[in-house]
mmCIF file with all atom_site columns, C-alpha atoms in Angstrom:
data_model
loop_
_atom_site.group_PDB
_atom_site.id
_atom_site.type_symbol
_atom_site.label_atom_id
_atom_site.label_alt_id
_atom_site.label_comp_id
_atom_site.label_asym_id
_atom_site.label_entity_id
_atom_site.label_seq_id
_atom_site.pdbx_PDB_ins_code
_atom_site.Cartn_x
_atom_site.Cartn_y
_atom_site.Cartn_z
_atom_site.occupancy
_atom_site.B_iso_or_equiv
_atom_site.pdbx_formal_charge
_atom_site.auth_seq_id
_atom_site.auth_comp_id
_atom_site.auth_asym_id
_atom_site.auth_atom_id
_atom_site.pdbx_PDB_model_num
ATOM 1   C CA . MET A 1 1   ? 10.186 -33.268 -34.832 1.00 94.00 ? 1   MET A CA 1
ATOM 2   C CA . ILE A 1 2   ? 11.659 -36.482 -33.873 1.00 96.00 ? 2   ILE A CA 1
ATOM 3   C CA . VAL A 1 3   ? 10.607 -38.051 -30.475 1.00 97.00 ? 3   VAL A CA 1
ATOM 4   C CA . ILE A 1 4   ? 13.230 -40.317 -28.421 1.00 98.00 ? 4   ILE A CA 1
ATOM 5   C CA . GLY A 1 5   ? 12.446 -42.714 -25.390 1.00 98.00 ? 5   GLY A CA 1
ATOM 6   C CA . LEU A 1 6   ? 15.585 -43.549 -23.997 1.00 98.00 ? 6   LEU A CA 1
ATOM 7   C CA . THR A 1 7   ? 14.586 -46.402 -21.508 1.00 97.00 ? 7   THR A CA 1
ATOM 8   C CA . GLY A 1 8   ? 17.203 -48.908 -19.649 1.00 96.00 ? 8   GLY A CA 1
ATOM 9   C CA . GLY A 1 9   ? 17.960 -51.098 -16.320 1.00 92.00 ? 9   GLY A CA 1
ATOM 10  C CA . ILE A 1 10  ? 18.884 -47.996 -13.315 1.00 92.00 ? 10  ILE A CA 1
ATOM 11  C CA . GLY A 1 11  ? 22.687 -47.591 -13.654 1.00 92.00 ? 11  GLY A CA 1
ATOM 12  C CA . THR A 1 12  ? 23.018 -48.377 -16.977 1.00 95.00 ? 12  THR A CA 1
ATOM 13  C CA . GLY A 1 13  ? 24.439 -44.785 -17.590 1.00 93.00 ? 13  GLY A CA 1
ATOM 14  C CA . LYS A 1 14  ? 21.468 -43.402 -18.944 1.00 94.00 ? 14  LYS A CA 1
ATOM 15  C CA . SER A 1 15  ? 21.935 -40.128 -16.923 1.00 94.00 ? 15  SER A CA 1
ATOM 16  C CA . GLU A 1 16  ? 24.642 -40.115 -19.102 1.00 96.00 ? 16  GLU A CA 1
ATOM 17  C CA . VAL A 1 17  ? 23.317 -40.449 -22.479 1.00 98.00 ? 17  VAL A CA 1
ATOM 18  C CA . ALA A 1 18  ? 20.686 -37.897 -21.664 1.00 98.00 ? 18  ALA A CA 1
ATOM 19  C CA . ARG A 1 19  ? 23.753 -35.680 -20.962 1.00 97.00 ? 19  ARG A CA 1
ATOM 20  C CA . ILE A 1 20  ? 25.513 -36.469 -24.440 1.00 98.00 ? 20  ILE A CA 1
ATOM 21  C CA . LEU A 1 21  ? 22.700 -35.350 -26.401 1.00 98.00 ? 21  LEU A CA 1
ATOM 22  C CA . GLU A 1 22  ? 21.806 -32.516 -24.459 1.00 97.00 ? 22  GLU A CA 1
ATOM 23  C CA . GLU A 1 23  ? 25.018 -31.382 -25.634 1.00 97.00 ? 23  GLU A CA 1
ATOM 24  C CA . LEU A 1 24  ? 24.698 -32.859 -29.041 1.00 96.00 ? 24  LEU A CA 1
ATOM 25  C CA . GLY A 1 25  ? 21.325 -30.120 -29.170 1.00 95.00 ? 25  GLY A CA 1
ATOM 26  C CA . ALA A 1 26  ? 18.794 -32.110 -28.061 1.00 97.00 ? 26  ALA A CA 1
ATOM 27  C CA . VAL A 1 27  ? 16.270 -31.028 -25.636 1.00 98.00 ? 27  VAL A CA 1
ATOM 28  C CA . ILE A 1 28  ? 15.360 -33.046 -22.281 1.00 98.00 ? 28  ILE A CA 1
ATOM 29  C CA . ILE A 1 29  ? 12.258 -34.014 -20.629 1.00 98.00 ? 29  ILE A CA 1
ATOM 30  C CA . ASP A 1 30  ? 13.098 -36.718 -17.583 1.00 96.00 ? 30  ASP A CA 1
ATOM 31  C CA . ALA A 1 31  ? 10.714 -38.580 -15.761 1.00 93.00 ? 31  ALA A CA 1
ATOM 32  C CA . ASP A 1 32  ? 12.388 -39.029 -13.174 1.00 89.00 ? 32  ASP A CA 1
ATOM 33  C CA . GLN A 1 33  ? 11.733 -34.760 -12.402 1.00 93.00 ? 33  GLN A CA 1
ATOM 34  C CA . VAL A 1 34  ? 8.314  -35.177 -13.450 1.00 94.00 ? 34  VAL A CA 1
ATOM 35  C CA . GLY A 1 35  ? 7.492  -37.539 -11.085 1.00 90.00 ? 35  GLY A CA 1
ATOM 36  C CA . HIS A 1 36  ? 8.600  -34.451 -8.017  1.00 89.00 ? 36  HIS A CA 1
ATOM 37  C CA . GLU A 1 37  ? 6.364  -32.638 -9.884  1.00 92.00 ? 37  GLU A CA 1
ATOM 38  C CA . ALA A 1 38  ? 3.623  -34.460 -10.154 1.00 92.00 ? 38  ALA A CA 1
ATOM 39  C CA . TYR A 1 39  ? 4.504  -35.455 -6.444  1.00 93.00 ? 39  TYR A CA 1
ATOM 40  C CA . THR A 1 40  ? 4.112  -31.996 -5.551  1.00 93.00 ? 40  THR A CA 1
ATOM 41  C CA . PRO A 1 41  ? 3.242  -32.418 -1.546  1.00 95.00 ? 41  PRO A CA 1
ATOM 42  C CA . HIS A 1 42  ? -1.089 -31.055 -1.210  1.00 94.00 ? 42  HIS A CA 1
ATOM 43  C CA . SER A 1 43  ? -1.690 -31.193 -5.208  1.00 91.00 ? 43  SER A CA 1
ATOM 44  C CA . ALA A 1 44  ? -3.942 -34.619 -5.971  1.00 88.00 ? 44  ALA A CA 1
ATOM 45  C CA . THR A 1 45  ? -1.321 -37.273 -7.072  1.00 92.00 ? 45  THR A CA 1
ATOM 46  C CA . TRP A 1 46  ? 0.713  -36.164 -3.887  1.00 95.00 ? 46  TRP A CA 1
ATOM 47  C CA . SER A 1 47  ? -2.432 -36.912 -1.813  1.00 95.00 ? 47  SER A CA 1
ATOM 48  C CA . GLU A 1 48  ? -3.494 -40.031 -3.617  1.00 95.00 ? 48  GLU A CA 1
ATOM 49  C CA . VAL A 1 49  ? -0.344 -41.868 -3.023  1.00 96.00 ? 49  VAL A CA 1
ATOM 50  C CA . VAL A 1 50  ? -0.260 -40.995 0.345   1.00 97.00 ? 50  VAL A CA 1
ATOM 51  C CA . ALA A 1 51  ? -3.664 -42.241 1.035   1.00 97.00 ? 51  ALA A CA 1
ATOM 52  C CA . ALA A 1 52  ? -2.498 -46.132 -0.685  1.00 96.00 ? 52  ALA A CA 1
ATOM 53  C CA . PHE A 1 53  ? 0.833  -45.989 1.123   1.00 97.00 ? 53  PHE A CA 1
ATOM 54  C CA . GLY A 1 54  ? -0.112 -43.441 4.379   1.00 96.00 ? 54  GLY A CA 1
ATOM 55  C CA . PRO A 1 55  ? 1.426  -40.816 6.033   1.00 95.00 ? 55  PRO A CA 1
ATOM 56  C CA . ASP A 1 56  ? 4.461  -43.351 7.458   1.00 95.00 ? 56  ASP A CA 1
ATOM 57  C CA . ILE A 1 57  ? 6.312  -41.861 4.260   1.00 96.00 ? 57  ILE A CA 1
ATOM 58  C CA . LEU A 1 58  ? 6.332  -37.959 4.217   1.00 96.00 ? 58  LEU A CA 1
ATOM 59  C CA . GLY A 1 59  ? 8.662  -35.862 5.826   1.00 94.00 ? 59  GLY A CA 1
ATOM 60  C CA . ASP A 1 60  ? 8.799  -33.509 8.235   1.00 89.00 ? 60  ASP A CA 1
ATOM 61  C CA . ASN A 1 61  ? 8.141  -30.545 4.551   1.00 92.00 ? 61  ASN A CA 1
ATOM 62  C CA . GLN A 1 62  ? 5.161  -33.333 3.593   1.00 95.00 ? 62  GLN A CA 1
ATOM 63  C CA . GLU A 1 63  ? 7.876  -34.589 0.817   1.00 94.00 ? 63  GLU A CA 1
ATOM 64  C CA . ILE A 1 64  ? 7.188  -37.817 -0.285  1.00 95.00 ? 64  ILE A CA 1
ATOM 65  C CA . ASP A 1 65  ? 10.492 -39.357 0.873   1.00 94.00 ? 65  ASP A CA 1
ATOM 66  C CA . ARG A 1 66  ? 11.076 -41.688 -2.336  1.00 89.00 ? 66  ARG A CA 1
ATOM 67  C CA . ARG A 1 67  ? 13.592 -43.882 -0.363  1.00 91.00 ? 67  ARG A CA 1
ATOM 68  C CA . LYS A 1 68  ? 10.629 -44.891 2.166   1.00 94.00 ? 68  LYS A CA 1
ATOM 69  C CA . LEU A 1 69  ? 8.244  -44.727 -0.438  1.00 95.00 ? 69  LEU A CA 1
ATOM 70  C CA . GLY A 1 70  ? 10.908 -47.240 -2.538  1.00 92.00 ? 70  GLY A CA 1
ATOM 71  C CA . SER A 1 71  ? 11.664 -49.486 0.054   1.00 92.00 ? 71  SER A CA 1
ATOM 72  C CA . ILE A 1 72  ? 7.814  -50.494 0.171   1.00 94.00 ? 72  ILE A CA 1
ATOM 73  C CA . VAL A 1 73  ? 6.882  -51.124 -3.603  1.00 93.00 ? 73  VAL A CA 1
ATOM 74  C CA . PHE A 1 74  ? 10.641 -52.834 -4.644  1.00 86.00 ? 74  PHE A CA 1
ATOM 75  C CA . SER A 1 75  ? 10.478 -55.429 -2.032  1.00 87.00 ? 75  SER A CA 1
ATOM 76  C CA . ASP A 1 76  ? 6.554  -55.882 -2.716  1.00 92.00 ? 76  ASP A CA 1
ATOM 77  C CA . PRO A 1 77  ? 5.054  -56.637 -6.919  1.00 88.00 ? 77  PRO A CA 1
ATOM 78  C CA . ALA A 1 78  ? 2.055  -55.891 -5.508  1.00 95.00 ? 78  ALA A CA 1
ATOM 79  C CA . GLN A 1 79  ? 2.517  -52.471 -3.532  1.00 96.00 ? 79  GLN A CA 1
ATOM 80  C CA . LEU A 1 80  ? 4.974  -51.173 -7.232  1.00 91.00 ? 80  LEU A CA 1
ATOM 81  C CA . GLU A 1 81  ? 1.907  -52.312 -9.532  1.00 92.00 ? 81  GLU A CA 1
ATOM 82  C CA . ARG A 1 82  ? -0.149 -50.238 -7.444  1.00 95.00 ? 82  ARG A CA 1
ATOM 83  C CA . LEU A 1 83  ? 1.640  -46.525 -7.341  1.00 95.00 ? 83  LEU A CA 1
ATOM 84  C CA . ASN A 1 84  ? 2.788  -47.067 -11.006 1.00 91.00 ? 84  ASN A CA 1
ATOM 85  C CA . GLY A 1 85  ? -1.303 -46.949 -11.353 1.00 94.00 ? 85  GLY A CA 1
ATOM 86  C CA . ILE A 1 86  ? -1.482 -43.633 -9.942  1.00 94.00 ? 86  ILE A CA 1
ATOM 87  C CA . MET A 1 87  ? 1.562  -42.771 -11.513 1.00 92.00 ? 87  MET A CA 1
ATOM 88  C CA . HIS A 1 88  ? 1.886  -43.147 -15.340 1.00 91.00 ? 88  HIS A CA 1
ATOM 89  C CA . PRO A 1 89  ? -1.303 -41.844 -15.682 1.00 91.00 ? 89  PRO A CA 1
ATOM 90  C CA . GLN A 1 90  ? -1.025 -39.004 -13.921 1.00 90.00 ? 90  GLN A CA 1
ATOM 91  C CA . MET A 1 91  ? 2.511  -38.750 -15.469 1.00 92.00 ? 91  MET A CA 1
ATOM 92  C CA . ALA A 1 92  ? 1.719  -39.385 -19.426 1.00 92.00 ? 92  ALA A CA 1
ATOM 93  C CA . ARG A 1 93  ? -0.281 -37.252 -19.549 1.00 91.00 ? 93  ARG A CA 1
ATOM 94  C CA . MET A 1 94  ? 2.925  -34.362 -17.996 1.00 92.00 ? 94  MET A CA 1
ATOM 95  C CA . VAL A 1 95  ? 4.642  -35.522 -20.564 1.00 94.00 ? 95  VAL A CA 1
ATOM 96  C CA . SER A 1 96  ? 2.188  -35.275 -23.377 1.00 95.00 ? 96  SER A CA 1
ATOM 97  C CA . GLU A 1 97  ? 2.036  -31.489 -22.662 1.00 94.00 ? 97  GLU A CA 1
ATOM 98  C CA . LYS A 1 98  ? 5.336  -30.806 -22.112 1.00 96.00 ? 98  LYS A CA 1
ATOM 99  C CA . VAL A 1 99  ? 6.724  -32.735 -25.611 1.00 96.00 ? 99  VAL A CA 1
ATOM 100 C CA . GLU A 1 100 ? 3.605  -30.558 -27.414 1.00 96.00 ? 100 GLU A CA 1
ATOM 101 C CA . ASN A 1 101 ? 5.226  -27.475 -25.575 1.00 97.00 ? 101 ASN A CA 1
ATOM 102 C CA . PHE A 1 102 ? 8.214  -28.454 -27.669 1.00 97.00 ? 102 PHE A CA 1
ATOM 103 C CA . ARG A 1 103 ? 6.687  -28.373 -31.027 1.00 96.00 ? 103 ARG A CA 1
ATOM 104 C CA . THR A 1 104 ? 5.254  -26.053 -30.450 1.00 96.00 ? 104 THR A CA 1
ATOM 105 C CA . SER A 1 105 ? 9.264  -23.706 -29.766 1.00 96.00 ? 105 SER A CA 1
ATOM 106 C CA . GLY A 1 106 ? 10.398 -25.207 -32.511 1.00 95.00 ? 106 GLY A CA 1
ATOM 107 C CA . LYS A 1 107 ? 11.781 -28.021 -31.250 1.00 95.00 ? 107 LYS A CA 1
ATOM 108 C CA . ARG A 1 108 ? 13.830 -30.803 -33.557 1.00 95.00 ? 108 ARG A CA 1
ATOM 109 C CA . VAL A 1 109 ? 14.533 -33.387 -31.057 1.00 97.00 ? 109 VAL A CA 1
ATOM 110 C CA . VAL A 1 110 ? 13.027 -34.077 -27.952 1.00 98.00 ? 110 VAL A CA 1
ATOM 111 C CA . VAL A 1 111 ? 14.250 -37.025 -26.005 1.00 98.00 ? 111 VAL A CA 1
ATOM 112 C CA . VAL A 1 112 ? 12.375 -38.614 -22.789 1.00 98.00 ? 112 VAL A CA 1
ATOM 113 C CA . GLU A 1 113 ? 14.024 -39.775 -20.161 1.00 97.00 ? 113 GLU A CA 1
ATOM 114 C CA . ALA A 1 114 ? 12.753 -43.208 -18.069 1.00 95.00 ? 114 ALA A CA 1
ATOM 115 C CA . ALA A 1 115 ? 13.594 -46.429 -16.844 1.00 90.00 ? 115 ALA A CA 1
ATOM 116 C CA . VAL A 1 116 ? 9.674  -47.774 -17.454 1.00 89.00 ? 116 VAL A CA 1
ATOM 117 C CA . LEU A 1 117 ? 9.093  -45.988 -20.517 1.00 94.00 ? 117 LEU A CA 1
ATOM 118 C CA . PHE A 1 118 ? 7.991  -49.774 -21.653 1.00 95.00 ? 118 PHE A CA 1
ATOM 119 C CA . GLU A 1 119 ? 5.780  -50.613 -18.276 1.00 88.00 ? 119 GLU A CA 1
ATOM 120 C CA . ALA A 1 120 ? 3.862  -46.692 -18.416 1.00 90.00 ? 120 ALA A CA 1
ATOM 121 C CA . GLY A 1 121 ? 2.982  -47.621 -22.199 1.00 92.00 ? 121 GLY A CA 1
ATOM 122 C CA . TRP A 1 122 ? 5.163  -44.427 -22.814 1.00 94.00 ? 122 TRP A CA 1
ATOM 123 C CA . ASP A 1 123 ? 6.410  -45.764 -25.726 1.00 95.00 ? 123 ASP A CA 1
ATOM 124 C CA . ARG A 1 124 ? 3.363  -44.815 -27.168 1.00 95.00 ? 124 ARG A CA 1
ATOM 125 C CA . LEU A 1 125 ? 4.505  -40.900 -26.605 1.00 95.00 ? 125 LEU A CA 1
ATOM 126 C CA . VAL A 1 126 ? 7.754  -41.287 -28.874 1.00 97.00 ? 126 VAL A CA 1
ATOM 127 C CA . ASP A 1 127 ? 8.696  -42.046 -32.355 1.00 97.00 ? 127 ASP A CA 1
ATOM 128 C CA . GLU A 1 128 ? 11.756 -44.412 -31.554 1.00 97.00 ? 128 GLU A CA 1
ATOM 129 C CA . VAL A 1 129 ? 13.259 -45.889 -28.571 1.00 98.00 ? 129 VAL A CA 1
ATOM 130 C CA . TRP A 1 130 ? 16.783 -45.841 -26.976 1.00 98.00 ? 130 TRP A CA 1
ATOM 131 C CA . SER A 1 131 ? 18.135 -47.803 -24.590 1.00 98.00 ? 131 SER A CA 1
ATOM 132 C CA . THR A 1 132 ? 20.750 -48.712 -22.393 1.00 97.00 ? 132 THR A CA 1
ATOM 133 C CA . SER A 1 133 ? 22.390 -51.641 -21.575 1.00 95.00 ? 133 SER A CA 1
ATOM 134 C CA . ALA A 1 134 ? 25.593 -52.606 -19.436 1.00 94.00 ? 134 ALA A CA 1
ATOM 135 C CA . PRO A 1 135 ? 26.218 -56.896 -17.927 1.00 93.00 ? 135 PRO A CA 1
ATOM 136 C CA . GLU A 1 136 ? 24.888 -57.435 -14.961 1.00 93.00 ? 136 GLU A CA 1
ATOM 137 C CA . ASP A 1 137 ? 28.071 -57.813 -12.797 1.00 93.00 ? 137 ASP A CA 1
ATOM 138 C CA . THR A 1 138 ? 29.040 -54.143 -14.195 1.00 92.00 ? 138 THR A CA 1
ATOM 139 C CA . VAL A 1 139 ? 25.181 -52.842 -13.043 1.00 94.00 ? 139 VAL A CA 1
ATOM 140 C CA . VAL A 1 140 ? 25.532 -54.287 -9.927  1.00 95.00 ? 140 VAL A CA 1
ATOM 141 C CA . ALA A 1 141 ? 30.153 -52.088 -8.495  1.00 94.00 ? 141 ALA A CA 1
ATOM 142 C CA . ARG A 1 142 ? 28.103 -49.228 -9.839  1.00 92.00 ? 142 ARG A CA 1
ATOM 143 C CA . LEU A 1 143 ? 25.236 -49.232 -7.481  1.00 94.00 ? 143 LEU A CA 1
ATOM 144 C CA . MET A 1 144 ? 27.505 -50.587 -4.238  1.00 95.00 ? 144 MET A CA 1
ATOM 145 C CA . SER A 1 145 ? 29.721 -48.327 -5.611  1.00 92.00 ? 145 SER A CA 1
ATOM 146 C CA . ARG A 1 146 ? 27.288 -44.667 -6.401  1.00 89.00 ? 146 ARG A CA 1
ATOM 147 C CA . ASN A 1 147 ? 24.158 -45.475 -3.948  1.00 90.00 ? 147 ASN A CA 1
ATOM 148 C CA . GLY A 1 148 ? 26.018 -47.010 -1.070  1.00 92.00 ? 148 GLY A CA 1
ATOM 149 C CA . MET A 1 149 ? 23.749 -50.721 -1.786  1.00 93.00 ? 149 MET A CA 1
ATOM 150 C CA . ALA A 1 150 ? 24.000 -54.018 -0.452  1.00 94.00 ? 150 ALA A CA 1
ATOM 151 C CA . GLU A 1 151 ? 25.149 -56.586 -4.015  1.00 94.00 ? 151 GLU A CA 1
ATOM 152 C CA . GLN A 1 152 ? 21.198 -58.640 -2.540  1.00 93.00 ? 152 GLN A CA 1
ATOM 153 C CA . GLU A 1 153 ? 19.287 -54.650 -2.647  1.00 92.00 ? 153 GLU A CA 1
ATOM 154 C CA . ALA A 1 154 ? 21.487 -54.243 -6.135  1.00 93.00 ? 154 ALA A CA 1
ATOM 155 C CA . ARG A 1 155 ? 20.692 -57.338 -7.509  1.00 93.00 ? 155 ARG A CA 1
ATOM 156 C CA . ASN A 1 156 ? 17.067 -57.404 -6.872  1.00 90.00 ? 156 ASN A CA 1
ATOM 157 C CA . ARG A 1 157 ? 16.428 -53.655 -7.850  1.00 88.00 ? 157 ARG A CA 1
ATOM 158 C CA . ILE A 1 158 ? 17.203 -54.969 -10.799 1.00 90.00 ? 158 ILE A CA 1
ATOM 159 C CA . ASN A 1 159 ? 14.824 -57.443 -11.452 1.00 88.00 ? 159 ASN A CA 1
ATOM 160 C CA . SER A 1 160 ? 12.479 -56.089 -10.403 1.00 82.00 ? 160 SER A CA 1
ATOM 161 C CA . GLN A 1 161 ? 12.122 -54.077 -13.410 1.00 87.00 ? 161 GLN A CA 1
ATOM 162 C CA . MET A 1 162 ? 11.770 -55.462 -17.346 1.00 91.00 ? 162 MET A CA 1
ATOM 163 C CA . SER A 1 163 ? 14.263 -57.789 -18.064 1.00 91.00 ? 163 SER A CA 1
ATOM 164 C CA . ALA A 1 164 ? 17.005 -56.320 -20.402 1.00 90.00 ? 164 ALA A CA 1
ATOM 165 C CA . SER A 1 165 ? 16.417 -58.973 -23.550 1.00 92.00 ? 165 SER A CA 1
ATOM 166 C CA . GLU A 1 166 ? 12.568 -57.864 -23.201 1.00 95.00 ? 166 GLU A CA 1
ATOM 167 C CA . ARG A 1 167 ? 13.739 -54.176 -23.745 1.00 95.00 ? 167 ARG A CA 1
ATOM 168 C CA . ALA A 1 168 ? 16.171 -54.969 -26.205 1.00 95.00 ? 168 ALA A CA 1
ATOM 169 C CA . ARG A 1 169 ? 13.858 -56.650 -28.192 1.00 96.00 ? 169 ARG A CA 1
ATOM 170 C CA . ARG A 1 170 ? 11.221 -53.366 -27.770 1.00 97.00 ? 170 ARG A CA 1
ATOM 171 C CA . SER A 1 171 ? 13.883 -50.849 -28.923 1.00 98.00 ? 171 SER A CA 1
ATOM 172 C CA . GLN A 1 172 ? 15.428 -49.355 -32.284 1.00 97.00 ? 172 GLN A CA 1
ATOM 173 C CA . ALA A 1 173 ? 18.497 -48.909 -30.381 1.00 97.00 ? 173 ALA A CA 1
ATOM 174 C CA . ILE A 1 174 ? 20.342 -49.851 -28.273 1.00 97.00 ? 174 ILE A CA 1
ATOM 175 C CA . VAL A 1 175 ? 22.988 -48.170 -26.576 1.00 97.00 ? 175 VAL A CA 1
ATOM 176 C CA . ASP A 1 176 ? 26.274 -50.040 -25.453 1.00 95.00 ? 176 ASP A CA 1
ATOM 177 C CA . ASN A 1 177 ? 27.198 -48.749 -21.706 1.00 95.00 ? 177 ASN A CA 1
ATOM 178 C CA . SER A 1 178 ? 30.201 -51.865 -20.658 1.00 92.00 ? 178 SER A CA 1
ATOM 179 C CA . GLY A 1 179 ? 33.265 -49.681 -21.079 1.00 90.00 ? 179 GLY A CA 1
ATOM 180 C CA . ASP A 1 180 ? 34.764 -46.022 -20.061 1.00 91.00 ? 180 ASP A CA 1
ATOM 181 C CA . ILE A 1 181 ? 33.011 -42.765 -20.938 1.00 94.00 ? 181 ILE A CA 1
ATOM 182 C CA . ASP A 1 182 ? 34.701 -42.201 -24.506 1.00 96.00 ? 182 ASP A CA 1
ATOM 183 C CA . HIS A 1 183 ? 33.437 -45.150 -25.630 1.00 96.00 ? 183 HIS A CA 1
ATOM 184 C CA . LEU A 1 184 ? 29.761 -43.307 -24.542 1.00 96.00 ? 184 LEU A CA 1
ATOM 185 C CA . GLU A 1 185 ? 29.922 -41.406 -25.993 1.00 97.00 ? 185 GLU A CA 1
ATOM 186 C CA . SER A 1 186 ? 30.716 -42.110 -29.574 1.00 97.00 ? 186 SER A CA 1
ATOM 187 C CA . VAL A 1 187 ? 27.853 -45.396 -29.483 1.00 97.00 ? 187 VAL A CA 1
ATOM 188 C CA . VAL A 1 188 ? 25.766 -42.078 -28.538 1.00 98.00 ? 188 VAL A CA 1
ATOM 189 C CA . ARG A 1 189 ? 27.557 -39.678 -31.035 1.00 97.00 ? 189 ARG A CA 1
ATOM 190 C CA . ASN A 1 190 ? 27.302 -42.849 -34.213 1.00 96.00 ? 190 ASN A CA 1
ATOM 191 C CA . LEU A 1 191 ? 23.270 -43.274 -33.135 1.00 97.00 ? 191 LEU A CA 1
ATOM 192 C CA . TRP A 1 192 ? 22.543 -39.734 -33.309 1.00 97.00 ? 192 TRP A CA 1
ATOM 193 C CA . HIS A 1 193 ? 24.532 -39.157 -36.989 1.00 95.00 ? 193 HIS A CA 1
ATOM 194 C CA . THR A 1 194 ? 23.026 -41.906 -38.343 1.00 94.00 ? 194 THR A CA 1
ATOM 195 C CA . ARG A 1 195 ? 19.322 -41.836 -36.508 1.00 95.00 ? 195 ARG A CA 1
ATOM 196 C CA . VAL A 1 196 ? 18.663 -38.410 -35.402 1.00 95.00 ? 196 VAL A CA 1
ATOM 197 C CA . GLU A 1 197 ? 20.804 -36.225 -37.935 1.00 91.00 ? 197 GLU A CA 1
ATOM 198 C CA . GLU A 1 198 ? 18.699 -38.666 -41.538 1.00 81.00 ? 198 GLU A CA 1
ATOM 199 C CA . LYS A 1 199 ? 15.527 -37.459 -40.101 1.00 84.00 ? 199 LYS A CA 1
ATOM 200 C CA . VAL A 1 200 ? 16.520 -33.986 -38.755 1.00 84.00 ? 200 VAL A CA 1
ATOM 201 C CA . GLY A 1 201 ? 19.064 -33.187 -40.796 1.00 73.00 ? 201 GLY A CA 1
ATOM 202 C CA . LYS A 1 202 ? 21.791 -30.485 -39.332 1.00 67.00 ? 202 LYS A CA 1
ATOM 203 C CA . GLU A 1 203 ? 21.904 -27.156 -37.116 1.00 55.00 ? 203 GLU A CA 1
#
């Protein structure tokens, strides 16, 4: 089995790449989904986050409102570090368990999709890392259109993350998403043929 870490900055197309890889036969572990599981109301992680950031981050159903929490942590690096210190170790344990379950069940290719793969130290959990990449102005336009962000909010979000150059330096493959969806499909399929099939073979 091969475990691929899929990372990249916001708006660079990680979800689309994951979708294409799933169509090619990979199973996907989505770190956002793992985070939702970790935020289950009244769990140990939930209690720790609420204690750290206060009950104002909760919605009426006692679930953590990720938009409210995001507005706190993405404008203050110290608060982001505080949240990550709670979440990253817990989520690493959950991701490891999922990877081992897939290994036991005989899966050939597992993809861990995580924006903070390097920052959280989860690159230790994978065999190689693929990073999605797109020009910053393209990403800003996507975030303004898709997420309804103002331009400055979009640039602040991008700047709160690891730089694209640092991510590229630490990755084994770059997934260029500067074009349209057909271009992206071609890039991903080529990587699959050259980096995956040679290791695990074709179905």
